Coordinates of C-alpha atoms in Angstrom, one line a residue:
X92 CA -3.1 40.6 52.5
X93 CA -1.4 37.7 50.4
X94 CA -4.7 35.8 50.1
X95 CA -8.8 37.1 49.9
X96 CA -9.9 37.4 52.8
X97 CA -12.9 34.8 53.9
X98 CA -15.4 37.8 54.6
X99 CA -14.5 40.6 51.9
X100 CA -14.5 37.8 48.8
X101 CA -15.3 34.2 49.1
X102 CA -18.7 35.3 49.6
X103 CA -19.3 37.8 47.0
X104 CA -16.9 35.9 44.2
X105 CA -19.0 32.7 45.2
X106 CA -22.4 34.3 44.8
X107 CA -21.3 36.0 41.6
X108 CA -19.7 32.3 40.4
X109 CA -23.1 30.9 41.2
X110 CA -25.3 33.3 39.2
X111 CA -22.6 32.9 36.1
X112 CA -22.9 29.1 35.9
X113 CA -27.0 29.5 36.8
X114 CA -26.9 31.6 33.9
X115 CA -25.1 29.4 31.6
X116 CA -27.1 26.0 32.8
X117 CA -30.2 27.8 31.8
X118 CA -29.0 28.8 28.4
X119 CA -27.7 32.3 28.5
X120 CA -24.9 33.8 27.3
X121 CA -22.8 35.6 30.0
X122 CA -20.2 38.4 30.0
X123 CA -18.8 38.1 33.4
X124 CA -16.5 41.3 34.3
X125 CA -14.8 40.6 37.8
X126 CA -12.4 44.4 37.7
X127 CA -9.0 44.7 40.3
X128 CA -8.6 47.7 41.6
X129 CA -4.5 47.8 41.9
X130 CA -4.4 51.6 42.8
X131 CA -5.9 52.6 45.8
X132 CA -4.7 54.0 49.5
X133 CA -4.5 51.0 51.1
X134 CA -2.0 49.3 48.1
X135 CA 0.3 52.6 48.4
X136 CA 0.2 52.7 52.2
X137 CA 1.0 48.7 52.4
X138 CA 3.6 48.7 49.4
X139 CA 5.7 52.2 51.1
X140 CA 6.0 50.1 54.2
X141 CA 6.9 46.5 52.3
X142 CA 9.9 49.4 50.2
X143 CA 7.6 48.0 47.2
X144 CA 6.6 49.5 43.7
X145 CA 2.4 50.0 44.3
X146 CA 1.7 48.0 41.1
X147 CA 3.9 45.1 41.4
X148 CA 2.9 44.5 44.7
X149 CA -1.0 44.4 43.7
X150 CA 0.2 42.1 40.7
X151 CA 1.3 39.8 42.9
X152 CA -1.9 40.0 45.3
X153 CA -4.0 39.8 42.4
X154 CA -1.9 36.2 41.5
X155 CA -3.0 35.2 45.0
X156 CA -6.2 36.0 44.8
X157 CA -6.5 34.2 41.7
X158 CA -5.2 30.6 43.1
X159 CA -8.0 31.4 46.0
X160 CA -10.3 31.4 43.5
X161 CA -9.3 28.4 41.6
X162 CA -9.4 26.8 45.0
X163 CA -13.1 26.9 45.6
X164 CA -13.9 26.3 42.1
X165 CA -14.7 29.6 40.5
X166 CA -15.5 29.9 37.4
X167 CA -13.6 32.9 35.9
X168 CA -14.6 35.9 34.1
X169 CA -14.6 36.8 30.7
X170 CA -12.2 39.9 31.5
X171 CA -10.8 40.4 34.6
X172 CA -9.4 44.7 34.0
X173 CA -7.1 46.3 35.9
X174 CA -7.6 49.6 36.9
X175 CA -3.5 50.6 35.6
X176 CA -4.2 49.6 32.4
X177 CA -7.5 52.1 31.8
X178 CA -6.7 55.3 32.5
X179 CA -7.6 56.8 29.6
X180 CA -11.1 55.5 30.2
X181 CA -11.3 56.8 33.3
X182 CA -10.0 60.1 32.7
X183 CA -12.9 60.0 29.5
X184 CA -15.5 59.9 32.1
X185 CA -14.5 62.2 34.2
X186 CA -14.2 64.5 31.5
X187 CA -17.5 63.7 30.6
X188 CA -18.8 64.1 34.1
X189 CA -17.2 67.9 34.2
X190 CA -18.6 68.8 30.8
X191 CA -22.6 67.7 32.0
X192 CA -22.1 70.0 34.5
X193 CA -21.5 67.4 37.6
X194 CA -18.2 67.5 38.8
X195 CA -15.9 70.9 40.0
X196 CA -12.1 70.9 40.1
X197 CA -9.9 72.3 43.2
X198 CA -6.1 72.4 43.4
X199 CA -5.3 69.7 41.2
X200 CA -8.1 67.7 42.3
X201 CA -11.6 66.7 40.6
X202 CA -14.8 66.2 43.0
X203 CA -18.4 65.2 42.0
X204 CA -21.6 67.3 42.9
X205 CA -24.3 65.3 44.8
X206 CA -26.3 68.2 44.5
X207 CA -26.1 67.9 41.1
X208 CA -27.8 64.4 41.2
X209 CA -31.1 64.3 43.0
X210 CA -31.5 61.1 42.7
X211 CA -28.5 60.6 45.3
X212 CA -29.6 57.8 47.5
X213 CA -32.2 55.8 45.4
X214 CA -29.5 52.6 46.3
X215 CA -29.2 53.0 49.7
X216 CA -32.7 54.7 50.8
X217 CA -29.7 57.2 52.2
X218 CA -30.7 61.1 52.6
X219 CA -27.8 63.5 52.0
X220 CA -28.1 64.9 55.2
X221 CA -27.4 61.6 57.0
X222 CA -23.6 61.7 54.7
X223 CA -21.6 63.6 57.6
X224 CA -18.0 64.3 56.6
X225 CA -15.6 61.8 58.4
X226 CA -18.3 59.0 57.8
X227 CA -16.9 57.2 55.0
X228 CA -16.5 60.4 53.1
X229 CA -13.6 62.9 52.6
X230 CA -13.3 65.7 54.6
X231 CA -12.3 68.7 52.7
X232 CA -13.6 72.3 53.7
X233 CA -13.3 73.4 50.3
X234 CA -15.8 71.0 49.1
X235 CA -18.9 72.5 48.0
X236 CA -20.7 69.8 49.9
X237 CA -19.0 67.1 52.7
X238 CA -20.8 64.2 50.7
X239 CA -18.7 65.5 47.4
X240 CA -16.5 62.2 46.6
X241 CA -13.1 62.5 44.5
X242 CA -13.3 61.4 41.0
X243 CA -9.5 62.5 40.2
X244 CA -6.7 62.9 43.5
X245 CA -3.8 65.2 42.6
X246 CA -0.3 63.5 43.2
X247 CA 0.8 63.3 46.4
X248 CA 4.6 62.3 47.1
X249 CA 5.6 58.7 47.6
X250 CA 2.0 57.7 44.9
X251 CA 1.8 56.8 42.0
X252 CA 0.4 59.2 39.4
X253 CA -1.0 59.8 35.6
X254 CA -0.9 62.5 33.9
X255 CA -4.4 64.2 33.2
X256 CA -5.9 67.3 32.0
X257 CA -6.2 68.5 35.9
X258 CA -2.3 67.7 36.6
X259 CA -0.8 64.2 37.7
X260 CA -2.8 62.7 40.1
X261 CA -4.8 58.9 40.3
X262 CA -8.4 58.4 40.0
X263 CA -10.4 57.6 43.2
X264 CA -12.1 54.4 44.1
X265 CA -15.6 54.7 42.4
X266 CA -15.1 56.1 39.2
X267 CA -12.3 53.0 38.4
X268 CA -15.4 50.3 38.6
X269 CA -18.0 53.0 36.5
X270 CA -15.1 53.2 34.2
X271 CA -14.5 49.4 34.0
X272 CA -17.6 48.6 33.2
X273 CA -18.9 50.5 31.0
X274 CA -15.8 49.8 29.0
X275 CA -16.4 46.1 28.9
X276 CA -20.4 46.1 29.4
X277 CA -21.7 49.1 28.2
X278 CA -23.4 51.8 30.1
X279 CA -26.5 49.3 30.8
X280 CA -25.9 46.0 32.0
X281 CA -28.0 43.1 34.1
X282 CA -26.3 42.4 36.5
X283 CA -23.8 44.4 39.4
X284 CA -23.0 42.5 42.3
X285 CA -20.9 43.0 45.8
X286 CA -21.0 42.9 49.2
X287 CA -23.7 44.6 51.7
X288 CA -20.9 46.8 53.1
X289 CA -20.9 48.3 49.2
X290 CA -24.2 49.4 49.1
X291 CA -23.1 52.4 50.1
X292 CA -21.2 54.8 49.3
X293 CA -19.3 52.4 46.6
X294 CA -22.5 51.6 44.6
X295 CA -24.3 54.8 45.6
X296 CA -21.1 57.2 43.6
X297 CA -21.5 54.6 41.3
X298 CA -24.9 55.1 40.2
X299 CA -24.3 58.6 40.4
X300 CA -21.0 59.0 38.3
X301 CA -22.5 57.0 35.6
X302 CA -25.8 58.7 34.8
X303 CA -24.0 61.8 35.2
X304 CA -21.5 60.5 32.1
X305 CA -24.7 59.2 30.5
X306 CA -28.2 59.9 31.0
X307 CA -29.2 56.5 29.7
X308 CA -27.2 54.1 32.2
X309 CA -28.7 51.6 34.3
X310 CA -28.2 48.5 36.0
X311 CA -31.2 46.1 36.3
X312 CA -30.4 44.3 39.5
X313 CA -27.9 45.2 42.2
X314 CA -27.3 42.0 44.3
X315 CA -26.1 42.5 47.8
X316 CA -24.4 39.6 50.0
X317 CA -24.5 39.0 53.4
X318 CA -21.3 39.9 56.0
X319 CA -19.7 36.4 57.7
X320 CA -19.9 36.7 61.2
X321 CA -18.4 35.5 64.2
X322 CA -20.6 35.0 67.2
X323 CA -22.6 37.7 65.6
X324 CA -20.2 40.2 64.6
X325 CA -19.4 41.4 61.8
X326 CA -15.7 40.1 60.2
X327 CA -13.2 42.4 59.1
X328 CA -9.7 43.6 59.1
X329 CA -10.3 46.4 61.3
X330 CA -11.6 44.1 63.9
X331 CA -8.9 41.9 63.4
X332 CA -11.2 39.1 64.0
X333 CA -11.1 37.3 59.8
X334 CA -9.5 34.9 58.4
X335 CA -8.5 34.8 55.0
X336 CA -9.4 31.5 52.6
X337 CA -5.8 30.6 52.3
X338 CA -6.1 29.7 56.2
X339 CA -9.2 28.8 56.5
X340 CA -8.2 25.8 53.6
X341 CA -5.3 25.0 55.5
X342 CA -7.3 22.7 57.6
X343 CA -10.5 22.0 55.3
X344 CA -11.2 21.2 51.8
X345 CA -12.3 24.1 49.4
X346 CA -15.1 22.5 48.3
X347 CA -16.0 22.0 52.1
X348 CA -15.5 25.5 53.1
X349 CA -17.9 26.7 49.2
X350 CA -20.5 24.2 50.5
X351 CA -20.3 25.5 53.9
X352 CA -21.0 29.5 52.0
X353 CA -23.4 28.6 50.0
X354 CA -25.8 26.7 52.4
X355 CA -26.5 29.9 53.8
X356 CA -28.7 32.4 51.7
X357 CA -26.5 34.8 49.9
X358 CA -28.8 37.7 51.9
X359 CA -28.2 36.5 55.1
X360 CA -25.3 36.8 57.3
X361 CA -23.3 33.6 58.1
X362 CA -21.8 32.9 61.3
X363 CA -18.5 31.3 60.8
X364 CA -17.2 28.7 62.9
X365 CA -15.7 25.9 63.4
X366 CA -18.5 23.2 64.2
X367 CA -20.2 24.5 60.8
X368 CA -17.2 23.9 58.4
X369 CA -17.3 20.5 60.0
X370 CA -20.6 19.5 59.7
X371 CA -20.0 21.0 56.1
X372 CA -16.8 18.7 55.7
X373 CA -19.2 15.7 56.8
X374 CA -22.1 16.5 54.5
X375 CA -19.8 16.8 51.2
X376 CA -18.0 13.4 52.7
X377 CA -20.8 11.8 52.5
X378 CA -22.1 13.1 48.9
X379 CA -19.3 12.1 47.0
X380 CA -19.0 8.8 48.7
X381 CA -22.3 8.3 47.6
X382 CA -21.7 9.0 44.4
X383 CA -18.1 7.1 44.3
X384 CA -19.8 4.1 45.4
X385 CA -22.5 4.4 43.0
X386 CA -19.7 4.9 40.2
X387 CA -17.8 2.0 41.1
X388 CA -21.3 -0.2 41.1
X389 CA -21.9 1.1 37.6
X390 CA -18.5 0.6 36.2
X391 CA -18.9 -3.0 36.9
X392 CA -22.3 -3.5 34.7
X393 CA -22.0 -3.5 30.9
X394 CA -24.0 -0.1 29.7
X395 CA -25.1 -1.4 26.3
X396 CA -27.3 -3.9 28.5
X397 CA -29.2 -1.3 30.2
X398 CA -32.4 -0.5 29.5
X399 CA -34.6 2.5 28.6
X400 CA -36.6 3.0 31.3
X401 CA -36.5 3.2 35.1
X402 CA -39.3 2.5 38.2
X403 CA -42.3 5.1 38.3
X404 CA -40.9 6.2 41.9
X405 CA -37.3 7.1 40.4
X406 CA -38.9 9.1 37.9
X407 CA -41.2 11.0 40.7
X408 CA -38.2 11.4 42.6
X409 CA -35.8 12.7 39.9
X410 CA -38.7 15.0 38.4
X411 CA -39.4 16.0 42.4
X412 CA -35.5 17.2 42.9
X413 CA -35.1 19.2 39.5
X414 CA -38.0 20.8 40.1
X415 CA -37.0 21.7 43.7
X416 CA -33.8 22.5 42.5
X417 CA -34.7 24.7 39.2
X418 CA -37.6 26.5 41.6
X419 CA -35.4 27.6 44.5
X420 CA -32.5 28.7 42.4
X421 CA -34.9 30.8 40.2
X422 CA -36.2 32.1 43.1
X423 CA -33.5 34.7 44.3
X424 CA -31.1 31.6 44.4
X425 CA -31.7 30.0 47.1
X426 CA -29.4 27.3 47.6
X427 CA -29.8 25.8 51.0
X428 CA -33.1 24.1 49.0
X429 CA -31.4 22.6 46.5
X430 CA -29.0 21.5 49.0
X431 CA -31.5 20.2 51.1
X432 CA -33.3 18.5 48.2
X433 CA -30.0 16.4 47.8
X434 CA -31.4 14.3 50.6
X435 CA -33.7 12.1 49.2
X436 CA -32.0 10.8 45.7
X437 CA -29.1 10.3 47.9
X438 CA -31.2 8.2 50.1
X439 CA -32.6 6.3 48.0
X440 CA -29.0 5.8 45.8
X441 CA -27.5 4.6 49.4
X442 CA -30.9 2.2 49.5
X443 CA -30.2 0.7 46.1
X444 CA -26.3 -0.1 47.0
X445 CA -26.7 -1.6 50.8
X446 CA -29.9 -2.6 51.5
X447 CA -31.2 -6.4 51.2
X448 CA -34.4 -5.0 49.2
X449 CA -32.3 -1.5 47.4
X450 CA -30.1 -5.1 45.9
X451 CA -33.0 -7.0 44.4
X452 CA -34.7 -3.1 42.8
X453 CA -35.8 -3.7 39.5
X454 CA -34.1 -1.8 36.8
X455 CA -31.6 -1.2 40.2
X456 CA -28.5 -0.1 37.9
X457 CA -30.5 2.1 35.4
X458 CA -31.8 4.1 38.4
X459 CA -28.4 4.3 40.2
X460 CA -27.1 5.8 36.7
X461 CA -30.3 8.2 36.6
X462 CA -30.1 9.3 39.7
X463 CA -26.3 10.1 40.3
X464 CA -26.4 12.4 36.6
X465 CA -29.0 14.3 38.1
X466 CA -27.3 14.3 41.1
X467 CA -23.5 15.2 39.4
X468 CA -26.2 18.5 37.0
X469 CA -26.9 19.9 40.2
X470 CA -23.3 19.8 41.9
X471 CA -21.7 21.3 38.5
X472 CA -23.8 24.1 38.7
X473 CA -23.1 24.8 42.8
X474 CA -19.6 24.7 41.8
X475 CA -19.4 21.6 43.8
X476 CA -18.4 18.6 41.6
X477 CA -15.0 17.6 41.5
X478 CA -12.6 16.2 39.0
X479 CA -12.7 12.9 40.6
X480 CA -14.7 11.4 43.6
X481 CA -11.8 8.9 44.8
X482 CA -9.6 12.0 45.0
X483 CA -11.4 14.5 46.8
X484 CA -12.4 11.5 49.6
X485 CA -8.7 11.3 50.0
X486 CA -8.1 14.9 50.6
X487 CA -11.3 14.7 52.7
X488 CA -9.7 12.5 54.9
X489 CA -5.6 14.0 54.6
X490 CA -7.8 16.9 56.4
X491 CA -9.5 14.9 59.2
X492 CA -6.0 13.6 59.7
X493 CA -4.7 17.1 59.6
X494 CA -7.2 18.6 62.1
X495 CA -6.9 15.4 64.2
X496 CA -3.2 15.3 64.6
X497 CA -2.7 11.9 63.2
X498 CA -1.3 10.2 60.5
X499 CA -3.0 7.5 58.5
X500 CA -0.7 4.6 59.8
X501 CA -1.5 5.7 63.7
X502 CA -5.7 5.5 62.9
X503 CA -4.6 2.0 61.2
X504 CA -2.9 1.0 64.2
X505 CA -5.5 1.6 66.6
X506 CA -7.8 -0.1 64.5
X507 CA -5.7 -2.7 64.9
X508 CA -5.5 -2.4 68.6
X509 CA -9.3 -2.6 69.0
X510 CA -9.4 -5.6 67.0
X511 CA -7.5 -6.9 69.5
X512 CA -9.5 -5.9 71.7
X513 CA -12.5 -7.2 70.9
X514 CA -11.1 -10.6 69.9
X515 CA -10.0 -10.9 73.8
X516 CA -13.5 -9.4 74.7
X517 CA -11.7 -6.0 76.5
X518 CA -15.2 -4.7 75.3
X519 CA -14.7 -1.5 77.4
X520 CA -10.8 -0.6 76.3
X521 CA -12.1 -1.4 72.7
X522 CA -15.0 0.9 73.1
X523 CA -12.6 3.8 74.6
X524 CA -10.1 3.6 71.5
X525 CA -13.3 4.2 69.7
X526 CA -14.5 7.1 71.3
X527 CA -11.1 8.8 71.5
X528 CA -10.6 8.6 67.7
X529 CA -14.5 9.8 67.4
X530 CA -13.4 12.3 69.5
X531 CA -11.2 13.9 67.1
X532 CA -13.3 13.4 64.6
X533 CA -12.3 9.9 62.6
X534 CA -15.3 7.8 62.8
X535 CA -14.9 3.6 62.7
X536 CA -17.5 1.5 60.8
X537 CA -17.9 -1.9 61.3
X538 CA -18.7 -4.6 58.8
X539 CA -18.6 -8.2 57.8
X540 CA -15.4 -7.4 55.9
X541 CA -13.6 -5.4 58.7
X542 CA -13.0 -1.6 60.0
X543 CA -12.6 1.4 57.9
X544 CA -12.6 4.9 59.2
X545 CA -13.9 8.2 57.8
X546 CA -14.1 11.4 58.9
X547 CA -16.9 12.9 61.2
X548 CA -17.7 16.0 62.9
X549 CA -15.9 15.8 66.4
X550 CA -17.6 14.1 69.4
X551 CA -17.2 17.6 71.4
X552 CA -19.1 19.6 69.0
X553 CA -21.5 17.4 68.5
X554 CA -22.0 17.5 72.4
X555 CA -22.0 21.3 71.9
X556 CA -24.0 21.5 69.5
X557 CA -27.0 19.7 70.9
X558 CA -26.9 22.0 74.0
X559 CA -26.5 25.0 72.5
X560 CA -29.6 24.1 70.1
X561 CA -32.0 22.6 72.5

């Protein structure tokens, strides 16, 4: 619990990253609210076994789940409330909520009335006869109806409590968020965003609670993400089968494992595994040493000699891209398109820096320059650019190291041996110290000016891969 897990945040945080810098690229102003919720069952139950205080303890998860979140290059919030430090807010509402008329108190305790909203449901296409007690809800026989949820809990010993006009007691789970955000947003906002598993009953009491405070609140769009999956299933605590980030980055870059997310669509589930944060790690490789060899091409040519213009086909290409890009993203933010877009100016950057003809390209360096900007626009608003290029190669490849076992000075000396190798025509034990370094995924490239290495996607799941696909 010290670090997000991969399925319950990385996704969501990501997708709601993603639509804040959209936002911003395309000129808005954005109020991002990203709420902890430090008091709940599963904080008290963990901090009376850890001996701990219930709030310290989610302070210090809420630090980890920050440095998870700096790791893959979120963006963060304009406010990031705690639910501690707005009780008074939330005991408002619920106030509120009892005076229109849609909430009933028992013991101590303060419930809302479904019945009392017909509109129960309109999230989640839900009936309220299919909310059986025991499914996600409460059971309590003194409820006037099993689909009732607690607004307000009456202190129970070993919890934390508040003191309210019902008794002490601690607010329940939904009315914290309604709370929140209508504190830092209003009662109307654009945007609410979460996880499929929130649909319901999460953003279902929320809608609820909220028009039931005010008549007039309203969210425009509720965006939903997709569950990560293993071999199909769902991931989650409870089937013990998740990983959290913290591990997950343990053996593969962050901006590998936010590339890997976000080349799904944020709809759809995606299956987690090992052959796709991988191939992920091999795609982002390749981008940045793209666009680290195109830097170091440029450094060397005096800018104030450049010229205005670039070829007809650059322009068609960069024009193409953008408009690919700005399209898909608009368009329920699909990603995997602009990722997949990426392909050609990167082709044609790798054509202008190795190829006999790509060389001898008229106006070669102004298009190299065009190109990787437009290139660099689209990473900063994926959340994929890095501070350096250099840099995040070398971490690319401590990682390949890391997964393959080896240090740098061992891949050096086996380059080394297969130089040898080769120079005393042992063609086939030159050839084997090849594939057993491919093997483990550290790829060796030839050229005129000797062997360098670079991390690849290992020979086994490549093998793997190609059966399982065909």
């Amino acid at each position: 619990m010290t670090s997000a897990t991969l399925a319950t945040h990385a996704s969501t945080l990501l997708l709601t990253c993603f639509i804040g810098r959209y936002l911003k690229y395309l000129g808005y102003e954005v109020n991002y609210v990203r709420n902890f919720t430090d008091v709940d069952d599963k904080i008290i139950a963990r901090a009376n076994e850890l001996g701990e205080d219930p709030i310290s303890l989610s302070r210090r998860y809420c630090e980890e789940f920050n440095h998870d979140m700096r790791y893959l290059n979120c963006i963060p919030p304009s406010v990031e409330p705690r639910v501690s430090d707005h009780m008074l807010q939330i005991v408002d509402m619920i106030k509120q909520i009892l005076d229109n008329g849609c909430a009933y108190t028992i013991n101590g305790d303060v419930y809302f009335s479904v019945d009392k909203f017909p509109e129960y449901g309109r999230l989640s296409g839900r009936k309220l006869e299919d909310n059986r007690a025991g499914e996600r809800v409460a059971v309590n026989s003194m409820k006037k109806n099993p689909a009732d949820f607690a607004l307000w809990k009456s202190a129970k010993e070993g919890e934390p409590f508040w003191e309210s006009p019902w008794g002490r007691g601690r607010p329940g789970w939904h009315i914290e968020c309604s709370a929140m955000s209508a504190a830092y947003l209003g009662y109307s906002f654009d945007i609410h965003g979460g996880g499929m598993d929130l649909v319901f009953p999460h953003h279902e009491n929320e809608i609820a609670q909220s028009c039931a405070a005010c008549h007039q609140s309203s969210v425009s769009y509720w965006i939903h993400n997709g569950f990560v999956t293993i071999d199909s299933e769902k991931m989650s605590k409870s089937l013990g089968n998740f990983f959290t980030i913290r591990q997950v980055i343990e053996l593969y870059h962050p901006l590998a494992l936010r590339l890997f997310i976000i080349g799904t669509h944020y709809r759809s589930p995606i299956n987690y595994s090992d052959h796709q944060l991988e191939s992920a790690s091999d795609r982002i490789f390749y981008i940045y040493q793209t666009l680290h060899d195109c830097e170091c091409v440029l450094t060397q040519r005096d800018e104030t000699s450049w010229k205005d213009s670039i070829p007809l086909g650059i322009t068609s290409c960069i024009n193409k891209f953008h408009e690919e890009c700005i399209t898909s993203m608009s368009d329920d933010l699909h990603t995997p398109v602009a990722l997949a877009a990426m392909s050609e100016p990167l082709k044609i950057i790798n054509d202008l820096l190795h190829t006999r003809k790509g060389k001898k390209q008229e106006l070669r360096t102004e298009s190299l320059a065009s190109l990787g900007k437009t290139i660099k626009d689209v990473l900063t608003i994926l959340g994929l650019l890095p501070d350096s290029y250099s840099e995040a190669l070398q971490q690319l490849r401590g990682y390949a190291l890391k997964r393959a076992r080896l240090t740098e000075n061992e891949v050096e000396q086996k380059i080394e041996e297969r130089k040898g190798a080769r120079e005393n025509k042992e063609y086939e034990k030159s050839d084997a110290i090849r594939k057993d370094l491919a093997a483990v995924g550290i790829a060796l490239m030839d050229s005129p000016d000797g062997t360098i290495w670079r991390p690849a996607v290992p020979l086994a799941m490549q093998d793997h891969h190609s059966t399982t696909s065909t």
